[in-house]
Short mmCIF file of C-alpha atoms in Angstrom, two decimals:
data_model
loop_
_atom_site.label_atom_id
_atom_site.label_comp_id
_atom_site.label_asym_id
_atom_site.label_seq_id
_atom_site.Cartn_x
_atom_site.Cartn_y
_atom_site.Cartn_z
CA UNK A 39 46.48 152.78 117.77
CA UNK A 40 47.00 156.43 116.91
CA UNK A 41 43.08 158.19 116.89
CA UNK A 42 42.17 159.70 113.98
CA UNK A 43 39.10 163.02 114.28
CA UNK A 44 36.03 161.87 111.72
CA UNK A 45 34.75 165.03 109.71
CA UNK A 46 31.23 164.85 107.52
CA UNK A 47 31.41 167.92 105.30
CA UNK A 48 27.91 168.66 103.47
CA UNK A 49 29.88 169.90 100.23
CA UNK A 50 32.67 169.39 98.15
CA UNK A 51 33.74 172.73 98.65
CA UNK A 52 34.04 172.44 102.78
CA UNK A 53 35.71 168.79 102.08
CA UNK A 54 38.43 170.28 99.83
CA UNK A 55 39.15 173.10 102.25
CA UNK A 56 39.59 170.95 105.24
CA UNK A 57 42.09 168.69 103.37
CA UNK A 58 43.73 171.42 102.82
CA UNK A 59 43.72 172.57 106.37
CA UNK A 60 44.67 169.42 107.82
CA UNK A 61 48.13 167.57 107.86
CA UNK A 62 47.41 164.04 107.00
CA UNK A 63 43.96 163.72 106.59
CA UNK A 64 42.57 161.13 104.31
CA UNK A 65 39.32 161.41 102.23
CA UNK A 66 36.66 158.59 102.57
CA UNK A 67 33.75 157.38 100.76
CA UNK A 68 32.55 154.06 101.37
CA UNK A 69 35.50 152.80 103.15
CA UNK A 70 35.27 149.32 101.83
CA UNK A 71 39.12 149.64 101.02
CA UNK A 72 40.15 151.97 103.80
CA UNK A 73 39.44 150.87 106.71
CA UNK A 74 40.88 147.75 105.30
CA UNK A 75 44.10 150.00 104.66
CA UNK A 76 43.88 151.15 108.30
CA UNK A 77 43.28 147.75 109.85
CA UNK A 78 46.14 146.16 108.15
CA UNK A 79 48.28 149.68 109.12
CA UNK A 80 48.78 150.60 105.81
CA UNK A 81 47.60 153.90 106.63
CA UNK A 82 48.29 156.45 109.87
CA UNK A 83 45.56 159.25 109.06
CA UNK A 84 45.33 162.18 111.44
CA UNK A 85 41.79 162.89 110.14
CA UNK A 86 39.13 161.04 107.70
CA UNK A 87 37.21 163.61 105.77
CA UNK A 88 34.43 161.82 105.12
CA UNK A 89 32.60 162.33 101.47
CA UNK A 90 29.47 160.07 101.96
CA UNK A 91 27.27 163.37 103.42
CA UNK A 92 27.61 165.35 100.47
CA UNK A 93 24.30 165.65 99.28
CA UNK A 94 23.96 165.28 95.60
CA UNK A 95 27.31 162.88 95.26
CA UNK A 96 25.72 159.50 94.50
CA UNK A 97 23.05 160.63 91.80
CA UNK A 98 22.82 158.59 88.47
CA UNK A 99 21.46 160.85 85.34
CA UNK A 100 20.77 159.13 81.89
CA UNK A 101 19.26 162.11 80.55
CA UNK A 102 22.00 162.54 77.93
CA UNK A 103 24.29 160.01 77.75
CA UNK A 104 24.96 158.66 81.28
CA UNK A 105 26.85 160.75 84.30
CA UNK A 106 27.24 158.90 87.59
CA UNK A 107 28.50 160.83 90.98
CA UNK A 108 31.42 159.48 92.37
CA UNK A 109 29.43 158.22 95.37
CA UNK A 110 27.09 155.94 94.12
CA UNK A 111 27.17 152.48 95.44
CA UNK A 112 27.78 149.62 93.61
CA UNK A 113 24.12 148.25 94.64
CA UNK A 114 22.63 151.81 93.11
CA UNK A 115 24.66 151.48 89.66
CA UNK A 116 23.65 147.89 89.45
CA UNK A 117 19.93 148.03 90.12
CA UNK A 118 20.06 150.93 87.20
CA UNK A 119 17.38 149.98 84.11
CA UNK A 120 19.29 152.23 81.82
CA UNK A 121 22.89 150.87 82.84
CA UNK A 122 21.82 147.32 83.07
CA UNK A 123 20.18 147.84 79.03
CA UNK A 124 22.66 150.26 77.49
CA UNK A 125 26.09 150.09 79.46
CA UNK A 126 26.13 146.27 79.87
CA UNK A 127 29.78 146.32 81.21
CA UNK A 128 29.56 148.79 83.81
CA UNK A 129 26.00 146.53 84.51
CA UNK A 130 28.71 143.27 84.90
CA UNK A 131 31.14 144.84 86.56
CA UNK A 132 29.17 146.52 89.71
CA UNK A 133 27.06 142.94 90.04
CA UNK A 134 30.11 140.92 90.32
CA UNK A 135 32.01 143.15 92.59
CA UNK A 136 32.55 141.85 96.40
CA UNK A 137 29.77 140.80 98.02
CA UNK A 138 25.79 142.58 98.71
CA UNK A 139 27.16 143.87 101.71
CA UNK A 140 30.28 145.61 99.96
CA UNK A 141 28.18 146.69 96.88
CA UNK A 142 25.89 148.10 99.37
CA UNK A 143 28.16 151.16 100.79
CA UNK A 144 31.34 150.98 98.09
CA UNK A 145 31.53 153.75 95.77
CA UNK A 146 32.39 153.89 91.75
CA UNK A 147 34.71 156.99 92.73
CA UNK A 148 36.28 154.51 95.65
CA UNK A 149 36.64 151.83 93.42
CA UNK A 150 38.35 153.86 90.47
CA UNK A 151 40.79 156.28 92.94
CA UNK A 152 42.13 153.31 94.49
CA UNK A 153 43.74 152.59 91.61
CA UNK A 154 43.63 148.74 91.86
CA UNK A 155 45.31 147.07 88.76
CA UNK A 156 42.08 144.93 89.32
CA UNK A 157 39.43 147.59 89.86
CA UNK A 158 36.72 146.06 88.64
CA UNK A 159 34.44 149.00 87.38
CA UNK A 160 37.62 150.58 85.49
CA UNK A 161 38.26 148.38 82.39
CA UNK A 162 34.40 149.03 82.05
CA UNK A 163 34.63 153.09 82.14
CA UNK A 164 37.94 152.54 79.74
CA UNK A 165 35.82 150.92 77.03
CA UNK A 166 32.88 153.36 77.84
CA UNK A 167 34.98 156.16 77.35
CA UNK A 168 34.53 157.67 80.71
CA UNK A 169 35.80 160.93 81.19
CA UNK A 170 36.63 162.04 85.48
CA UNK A 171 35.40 165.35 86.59
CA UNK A 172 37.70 166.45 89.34
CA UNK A 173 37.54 168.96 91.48
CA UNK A 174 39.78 170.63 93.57
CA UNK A 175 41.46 173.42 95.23
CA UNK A 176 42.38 175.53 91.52
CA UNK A 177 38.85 174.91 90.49
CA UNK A 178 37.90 171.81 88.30
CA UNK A 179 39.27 169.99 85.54
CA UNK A 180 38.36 166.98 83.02
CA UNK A 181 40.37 164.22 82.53
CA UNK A 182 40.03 161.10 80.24
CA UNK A 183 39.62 157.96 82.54
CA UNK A 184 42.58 156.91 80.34
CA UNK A 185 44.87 159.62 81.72
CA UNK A 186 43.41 159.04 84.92
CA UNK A 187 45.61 155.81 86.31
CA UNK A 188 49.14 156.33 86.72
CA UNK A 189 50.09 152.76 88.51
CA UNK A 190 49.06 150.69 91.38
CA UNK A 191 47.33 152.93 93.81
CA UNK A 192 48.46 155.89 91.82
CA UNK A 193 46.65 158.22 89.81
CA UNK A 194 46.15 161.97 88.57
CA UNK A 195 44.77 163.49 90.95
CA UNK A 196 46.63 166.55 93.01
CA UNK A 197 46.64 167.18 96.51
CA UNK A 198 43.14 167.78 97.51
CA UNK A 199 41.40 166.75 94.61
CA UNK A 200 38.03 165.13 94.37
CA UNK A 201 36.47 163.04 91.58
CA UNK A 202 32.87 164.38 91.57
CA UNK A 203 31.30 162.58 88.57
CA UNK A 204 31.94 160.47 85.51
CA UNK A 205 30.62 161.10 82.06
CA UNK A 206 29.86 159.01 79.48
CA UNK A 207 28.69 159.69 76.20
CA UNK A 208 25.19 158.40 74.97
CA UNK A 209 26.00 154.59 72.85
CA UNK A 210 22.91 153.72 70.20
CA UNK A 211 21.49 150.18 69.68
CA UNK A 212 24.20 149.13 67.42
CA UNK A 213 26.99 149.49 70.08
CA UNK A 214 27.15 146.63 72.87
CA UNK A 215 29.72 145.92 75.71
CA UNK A 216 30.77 143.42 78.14
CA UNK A 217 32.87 143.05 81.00
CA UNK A 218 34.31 139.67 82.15
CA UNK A 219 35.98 138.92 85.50
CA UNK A 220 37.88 135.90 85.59
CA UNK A 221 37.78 134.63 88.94
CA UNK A 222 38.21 131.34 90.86
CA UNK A 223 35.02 131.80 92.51
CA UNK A 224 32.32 134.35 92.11
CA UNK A 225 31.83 136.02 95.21
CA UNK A 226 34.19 138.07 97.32
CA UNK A 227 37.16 137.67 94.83
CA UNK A 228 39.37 139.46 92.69
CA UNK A 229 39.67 139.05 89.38
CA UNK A 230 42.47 136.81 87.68
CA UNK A 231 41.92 138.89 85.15
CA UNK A 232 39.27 141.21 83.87
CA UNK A 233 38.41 142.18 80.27
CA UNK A 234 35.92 144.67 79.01
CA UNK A 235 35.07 145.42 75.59
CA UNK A 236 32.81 147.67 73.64
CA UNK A 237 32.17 147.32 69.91
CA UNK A 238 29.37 148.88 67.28
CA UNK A 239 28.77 146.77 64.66
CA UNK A 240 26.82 147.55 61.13
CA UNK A 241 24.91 144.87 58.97
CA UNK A 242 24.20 145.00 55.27
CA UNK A 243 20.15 145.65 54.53
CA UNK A 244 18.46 142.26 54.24
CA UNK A 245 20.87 140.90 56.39
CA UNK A 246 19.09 137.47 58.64
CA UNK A 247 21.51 138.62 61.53
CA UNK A 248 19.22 139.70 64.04
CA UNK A 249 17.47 135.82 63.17
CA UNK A 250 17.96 134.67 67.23
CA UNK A 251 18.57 131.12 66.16
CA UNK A 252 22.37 133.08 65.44
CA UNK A 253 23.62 132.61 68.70
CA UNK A 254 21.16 130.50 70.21
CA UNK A 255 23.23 127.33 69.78
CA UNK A 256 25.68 125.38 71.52
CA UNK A 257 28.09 126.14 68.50
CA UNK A 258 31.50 126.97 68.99
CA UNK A 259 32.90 130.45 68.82
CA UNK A 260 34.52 129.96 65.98
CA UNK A 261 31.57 128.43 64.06
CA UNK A 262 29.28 131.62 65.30
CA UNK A 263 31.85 133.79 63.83
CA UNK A 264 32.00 132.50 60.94
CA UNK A 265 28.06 132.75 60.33
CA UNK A 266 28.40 136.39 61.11
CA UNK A 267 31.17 136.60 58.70
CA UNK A 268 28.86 135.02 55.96
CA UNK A 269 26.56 137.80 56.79
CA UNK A 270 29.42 140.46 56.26
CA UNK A 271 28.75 141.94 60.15
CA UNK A 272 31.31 144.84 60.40
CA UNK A 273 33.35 146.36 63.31
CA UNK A 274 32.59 150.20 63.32
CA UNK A 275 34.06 150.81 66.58
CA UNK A 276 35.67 149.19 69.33
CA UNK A 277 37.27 149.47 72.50
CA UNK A 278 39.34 146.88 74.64
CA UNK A 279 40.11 146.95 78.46
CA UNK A 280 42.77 144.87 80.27
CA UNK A 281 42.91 144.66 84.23
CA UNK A 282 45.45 142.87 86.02
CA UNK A 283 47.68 142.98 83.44
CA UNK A 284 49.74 145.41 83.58
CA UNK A 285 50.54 148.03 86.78
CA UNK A 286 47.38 149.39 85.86
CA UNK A 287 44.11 148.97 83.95
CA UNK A 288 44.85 148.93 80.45
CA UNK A 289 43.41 150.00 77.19
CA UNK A 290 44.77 147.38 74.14
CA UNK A 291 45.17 149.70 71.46
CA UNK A 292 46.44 147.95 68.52
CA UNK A 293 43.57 145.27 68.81
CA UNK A 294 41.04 148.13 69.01
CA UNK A 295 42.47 149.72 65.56
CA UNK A 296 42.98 145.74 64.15
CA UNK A 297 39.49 145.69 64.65
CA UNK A 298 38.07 148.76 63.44
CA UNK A 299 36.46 149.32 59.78
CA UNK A 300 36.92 145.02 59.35
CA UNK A 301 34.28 142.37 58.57
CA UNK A 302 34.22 140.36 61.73
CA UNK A 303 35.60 136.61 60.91
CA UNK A 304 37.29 133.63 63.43
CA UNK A 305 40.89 134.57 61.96
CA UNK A 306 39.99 138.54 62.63
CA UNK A 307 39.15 137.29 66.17
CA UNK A 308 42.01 135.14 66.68
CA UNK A 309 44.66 138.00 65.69
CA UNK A 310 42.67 140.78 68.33
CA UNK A 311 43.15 138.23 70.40
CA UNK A 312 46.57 137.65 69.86
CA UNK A 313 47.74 141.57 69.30
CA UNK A 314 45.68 141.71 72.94
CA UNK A 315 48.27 139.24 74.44
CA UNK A 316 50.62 141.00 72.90
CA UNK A 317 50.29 144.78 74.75
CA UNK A 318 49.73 143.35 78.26
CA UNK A 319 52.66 142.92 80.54
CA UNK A 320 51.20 140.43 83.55
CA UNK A 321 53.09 138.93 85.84
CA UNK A 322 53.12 135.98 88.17
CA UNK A 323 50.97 136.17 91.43
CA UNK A 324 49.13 134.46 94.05
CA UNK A 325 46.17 134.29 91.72
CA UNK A 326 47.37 133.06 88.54
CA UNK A 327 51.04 132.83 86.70
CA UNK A 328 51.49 135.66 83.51
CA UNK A 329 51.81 132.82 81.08
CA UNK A 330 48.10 131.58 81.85
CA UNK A 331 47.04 135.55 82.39
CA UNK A 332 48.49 135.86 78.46
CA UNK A 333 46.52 132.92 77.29
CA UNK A 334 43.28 133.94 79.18
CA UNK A 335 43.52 137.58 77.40
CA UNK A 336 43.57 135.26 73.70
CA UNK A 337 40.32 133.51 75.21
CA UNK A 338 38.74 136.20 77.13
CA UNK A 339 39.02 138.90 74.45
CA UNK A 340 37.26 136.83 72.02
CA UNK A 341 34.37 136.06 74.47
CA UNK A 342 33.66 139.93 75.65
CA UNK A 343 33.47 140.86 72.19
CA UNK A 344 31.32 138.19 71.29
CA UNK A 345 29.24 138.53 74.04
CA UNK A 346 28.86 142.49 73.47
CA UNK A 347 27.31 141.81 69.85
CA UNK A 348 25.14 138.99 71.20
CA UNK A 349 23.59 141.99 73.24
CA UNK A 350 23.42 144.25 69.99
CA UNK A 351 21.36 141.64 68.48
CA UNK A 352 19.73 140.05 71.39
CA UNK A 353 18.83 143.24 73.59
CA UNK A 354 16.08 141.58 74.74
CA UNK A 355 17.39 138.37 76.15
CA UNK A 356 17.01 138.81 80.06
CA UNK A 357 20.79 137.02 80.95
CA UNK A 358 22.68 136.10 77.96
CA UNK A 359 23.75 132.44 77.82
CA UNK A 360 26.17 132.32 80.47
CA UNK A 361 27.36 128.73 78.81
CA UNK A 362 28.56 130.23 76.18
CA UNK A 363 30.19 132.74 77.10
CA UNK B 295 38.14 162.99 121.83
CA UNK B 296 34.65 161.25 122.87
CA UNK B 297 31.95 162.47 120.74
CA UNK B 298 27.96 162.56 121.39
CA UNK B 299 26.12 160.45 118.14
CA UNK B 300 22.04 159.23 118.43
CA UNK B 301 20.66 156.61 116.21
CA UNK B 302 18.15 154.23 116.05
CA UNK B 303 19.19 151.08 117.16
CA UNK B 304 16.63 148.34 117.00
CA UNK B 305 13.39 150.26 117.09
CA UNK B 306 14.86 152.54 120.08
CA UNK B 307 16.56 155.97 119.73
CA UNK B 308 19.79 155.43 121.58
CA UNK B 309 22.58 158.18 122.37
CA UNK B 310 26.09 157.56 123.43
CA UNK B 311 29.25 158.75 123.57
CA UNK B 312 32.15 157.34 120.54
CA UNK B 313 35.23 157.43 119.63
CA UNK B 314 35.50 158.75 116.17
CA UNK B 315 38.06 156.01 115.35
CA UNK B 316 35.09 153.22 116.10
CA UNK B 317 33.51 150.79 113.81
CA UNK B 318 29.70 149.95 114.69
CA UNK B 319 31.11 146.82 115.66
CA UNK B 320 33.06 147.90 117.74
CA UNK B 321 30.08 150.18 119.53
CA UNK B 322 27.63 147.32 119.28
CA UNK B 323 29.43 144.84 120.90
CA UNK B 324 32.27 146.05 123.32
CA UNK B 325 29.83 149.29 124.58
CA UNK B 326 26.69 148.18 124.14
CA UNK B 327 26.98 144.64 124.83
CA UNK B 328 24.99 143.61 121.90
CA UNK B 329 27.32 140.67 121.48
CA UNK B 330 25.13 138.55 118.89
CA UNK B 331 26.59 140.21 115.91
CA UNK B 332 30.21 138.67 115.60
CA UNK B 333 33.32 139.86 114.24
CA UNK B 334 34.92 136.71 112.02
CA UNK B 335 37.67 138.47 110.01
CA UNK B 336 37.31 142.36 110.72
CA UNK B 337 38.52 143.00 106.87
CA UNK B 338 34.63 142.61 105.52
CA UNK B 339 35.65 138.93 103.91
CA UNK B 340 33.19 136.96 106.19
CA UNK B 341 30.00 139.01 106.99
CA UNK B 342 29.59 137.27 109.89
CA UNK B 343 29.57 141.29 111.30
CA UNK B 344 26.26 141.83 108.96
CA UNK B 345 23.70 144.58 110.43
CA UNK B 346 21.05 146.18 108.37
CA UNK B 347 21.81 150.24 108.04
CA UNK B 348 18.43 151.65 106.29
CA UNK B 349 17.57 148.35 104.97
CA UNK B 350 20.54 147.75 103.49
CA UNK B 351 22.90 144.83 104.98
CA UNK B 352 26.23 146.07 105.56
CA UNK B 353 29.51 144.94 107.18
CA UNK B 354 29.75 146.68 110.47
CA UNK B 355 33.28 145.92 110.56
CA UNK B 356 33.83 148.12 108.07
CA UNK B 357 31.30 151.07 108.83
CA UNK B 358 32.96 154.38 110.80
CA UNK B 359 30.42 154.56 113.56
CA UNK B 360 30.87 158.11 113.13
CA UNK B 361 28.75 157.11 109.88
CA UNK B 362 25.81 156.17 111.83
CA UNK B 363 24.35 159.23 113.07
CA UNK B 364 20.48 159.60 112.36
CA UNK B 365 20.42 156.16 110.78
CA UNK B 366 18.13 152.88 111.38
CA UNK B 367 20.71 150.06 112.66
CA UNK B 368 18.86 146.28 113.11
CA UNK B 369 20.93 143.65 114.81
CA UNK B 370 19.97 139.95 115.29
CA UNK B 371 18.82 140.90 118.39
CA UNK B 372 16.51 143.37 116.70
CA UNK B 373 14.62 141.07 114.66
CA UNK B 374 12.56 139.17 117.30
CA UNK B 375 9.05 140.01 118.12
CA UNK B 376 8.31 142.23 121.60
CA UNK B 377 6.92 139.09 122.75
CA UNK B 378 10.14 137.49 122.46
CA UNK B 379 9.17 134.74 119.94
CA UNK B 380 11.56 134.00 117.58
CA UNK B 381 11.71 135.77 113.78
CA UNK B 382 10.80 133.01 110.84
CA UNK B 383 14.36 133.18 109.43
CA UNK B 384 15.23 132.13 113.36
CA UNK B 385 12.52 129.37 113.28
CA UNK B 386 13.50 128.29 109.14
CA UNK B 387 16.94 127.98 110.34
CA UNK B 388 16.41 125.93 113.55
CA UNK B 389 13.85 123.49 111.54
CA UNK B 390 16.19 122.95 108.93
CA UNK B 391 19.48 122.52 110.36
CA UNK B 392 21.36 125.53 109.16
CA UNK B 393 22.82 125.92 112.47
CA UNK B 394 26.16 124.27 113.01
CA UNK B 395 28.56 125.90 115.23
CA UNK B 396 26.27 128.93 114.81
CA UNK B 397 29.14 131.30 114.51
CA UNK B 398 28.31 132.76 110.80
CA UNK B 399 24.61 132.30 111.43
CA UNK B 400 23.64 135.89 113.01
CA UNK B 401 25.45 137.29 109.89
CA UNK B 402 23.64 134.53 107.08
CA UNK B 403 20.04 135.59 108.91
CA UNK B 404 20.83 139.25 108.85
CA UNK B 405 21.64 139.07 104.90
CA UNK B 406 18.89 137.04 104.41
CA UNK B 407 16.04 139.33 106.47
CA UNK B 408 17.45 142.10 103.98
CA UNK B 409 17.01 140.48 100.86
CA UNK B 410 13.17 138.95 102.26
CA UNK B 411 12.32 142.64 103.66
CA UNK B 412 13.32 143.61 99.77
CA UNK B 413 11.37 141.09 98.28
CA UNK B 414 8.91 138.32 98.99
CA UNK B 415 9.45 135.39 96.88
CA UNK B 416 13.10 135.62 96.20
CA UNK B 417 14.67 132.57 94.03
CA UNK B 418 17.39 130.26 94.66
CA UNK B 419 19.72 132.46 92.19
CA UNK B 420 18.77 135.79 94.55
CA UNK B 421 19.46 134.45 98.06
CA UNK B 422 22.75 132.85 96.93
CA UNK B 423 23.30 136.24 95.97
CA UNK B 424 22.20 138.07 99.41
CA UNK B 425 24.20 135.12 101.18
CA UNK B 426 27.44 135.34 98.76
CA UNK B 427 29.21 137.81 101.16
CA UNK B 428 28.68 135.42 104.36
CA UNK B 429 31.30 132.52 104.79
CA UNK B 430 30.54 129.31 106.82
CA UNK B 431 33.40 127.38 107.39
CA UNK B 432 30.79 124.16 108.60
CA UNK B 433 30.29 124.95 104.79
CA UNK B 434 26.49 124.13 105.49
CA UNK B 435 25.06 125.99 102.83
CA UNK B 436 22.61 123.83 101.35
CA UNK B 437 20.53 123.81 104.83
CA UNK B 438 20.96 127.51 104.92
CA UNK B 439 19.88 128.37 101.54
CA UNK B 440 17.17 125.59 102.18
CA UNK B 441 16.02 127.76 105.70
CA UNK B 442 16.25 131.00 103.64
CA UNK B 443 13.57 129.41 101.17
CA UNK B 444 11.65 127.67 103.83
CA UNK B 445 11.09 131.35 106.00
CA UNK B 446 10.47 133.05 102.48
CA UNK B 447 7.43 130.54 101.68
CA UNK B 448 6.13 130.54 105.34
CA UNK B 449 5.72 134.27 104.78
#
């Protein structure tokens, strides 16, 4: 094996310059994916710039709204109060991912500039409306995260370029998320299929929605939508995520406007789901076959949605019913 | 090009020379002979590499040893007493059968000092968490989650 020099800048600024120094150098964060990459000889770097010594990289501020520096660590994110209340599906995401020890030293910049179709923390930043704050060698830029992915492995950034932070803006008490990974088992796997959503919801004054008995039943979906139906809940905004359907992760548009401004009802539900189905391309692959993927998007869409307004209504419940949904 | 890195390596400041293209695997056990820590799949799949960097257990398989400068690395040959007694995980394990062909077990006891060192009384949900990264292919589980409970009571 070809050697590779190790550098440990102490700033963005001295990590961007020696990239663009070096011939072949490759930047590196946790490393949970590249020295996978480099093991399996995917990749021949001459150099590793490494970005985990960059002091003030892995900070997590909920001040005003939520920003989160590229290098935090799964573990960090996930043991977040805040996140864990307020960002559910960022919350689901970073517990779910890999295993402790990989959660423990991989990154939320890693995880979204690898540019894995099944990047777990991405369908969650999609729905969150996470914006990238890059910098680079002509100064620093903002991007949407939904401008961010161009394919598998592929996204915006430029030679150079580093992702130092991700914003999000600040969600009140009427807005909930989820993020569901469909896996075969729940440890050290990746996802089938992973669907995020966000949605705010209003009530009518008087309303008995917030009654707990609502969702605290072994009812069907369909039967809990309909009692929220009787109680006129309304969609005010929403947001839909699809990994691992399509070369990369996904935002499903038309359900998101379907949904928006309606009073939420099993046949509203069932058409999201459907429209869903409809904008996602899978395909066939050692983990599941894109006619199940397409069915799974009809069930799974349902569920994160339903399971976001259970948290609207329910913030208090420690771990929703995982039953149910 | 051989570079000069010191860290703390089971209690004692140690200093040696590394390639920069190392893992801390890869330093622990082929240079420094600290063979107890094993590497199962060298792609951070099996943990059966597990060390504890700053409290935290991590895949050494995966971790640049260039990484390790000025950090606290434990080992499973870290984690018995001066005297040479054996830790309580070690004990837990050996009383309740966890051990089969033994191969995963430095890895399942390293996961499972981090998550005790964390916390005291951890429940069944938590250490199947702390243990979700480490594969046994005895598939013993139950008797290792049951050892993991036993060592966190004895506490």
């Amino acid at each position: 094996m070809r050697g590779y020099e190790y550098f440990k800048p102490k700033t963005i600024e001295e990590a961007i310059k020696l990239m663009g120094s070096i011939e072949g150098a490759q930047y590196i964060a946790g490393g949970t994916d590249v020295m996978v990459m480099l093991r399996q000889k995917k990749i021949a770097p001459r150099c590793m710039i490494s970005l985990r010594n960059i002091s003030d990289l892995s900070y997590i501020d909920t001040n005003d709204g939520l920003r989160i520096g590229s290098a935090a660590t799964h573990s960090a994110i996930e043991e977040n109060e805040y996140i864990k209340r307020r960002y559910c599906a960022l919350n689901d995401a970073t517990t779910h991912l890999g295993s402790r020890q990989i959660r423990n030293v991989a990154t939320i910049g890693g995880n979204i500039c690898n540019a894995a179709p099944s990047a777990d923390t991405a369908c969650p930043l999609l729905v969150l409306d996470a914006r990238a704050i890059i910098v680079g060698p002509k100064g620093s830029r903002e991007l949407a995260l939904d401008d961010f992915f161009l394919g598998p492995g592929k996204t915006a950034l430029e030679k150079g370029e580093i992702v130092k932070e991700f914003v999000m803006p600040r969600f009140d008490e009427s807005t909930g998320s989820a993020y569901i990974k469909h896996t075969r088992r729940q440890a050290m796997d990746l996802p089938i299929l992973g669907i995020a959503a966000r949605i705010t919801i209003s009530v009518k004054s008087g309303s008995e929605v917030r009654c707990k008995d609502m969702f605290c039943t072994i009812d069907s979906i369909s039967n809990i939508l309909s009692r929220l139906k009787e109680e006129g809940m309304r969609c005010v905004d929403a947001r839909i995520a699809m990994g691992v359907v399509a070369p990369r992760p996904i935002r499903a548009k038309k359900a998101e406007a379907a949904l928006t401004g309606k009073i939420i009802s099993p046949e509203l539900f069932e058409e999201i789901g459907d429209i869903a189905a409809g904008e996602a391309q899978p395909r066939d692959s050692i983990r599941g076959e894109a006619w199940y993927r397409r069915e799974m998007i009809r069930v799974l869409v349902k569920r994160a949605l339903i399971k976001s307004i259970d948290r609207v209504i329910r913030p208090d419940e420690a771990i929703y019913p995982e039953r149910l949904w | 090009m051989k570079r000069e890195l010191t860290f703390i390596l089971n209690g004692e400041a140690v200093t040696t020379e590394v390639d920069p293209q190392w893992t801390l695997l890869y330093l622990l056990r082929e240079v420094l002979e600290l063979t107890g820590t094993k590497e199962g799949c060298g792609y951070g799949e099996c943990g059966a590499c597990t060390v504890i960097i700053d409290g935290q257990a991590v895949n050494s398989c995966l971790f640049p040893v260039m990484e390790v400068e000025g950090k606290r690395v434990t080992t499973i040959e870290g984690i018995t007493s001066k005297d040479g007694s054996m830790h309580p995980l070690q004990t837990a394990f050996i009383n309740e059968g966890a051990v089969q062909c033994g191969f995963c077990t430095p890895g399942m006891i390293m996961s499972a000092k981090a998550l005790l060192d964390a916390k005291d009384k951890p429940t069944e949900d938590e250490i199947k968490e702390a243990i979700e990264g480490n594969l046994c292919r005895c598939t013993g589980y139950v008797k290792i989650i049951d050892a993991i409970k036993s060592a966190a009571g004895g506490r």
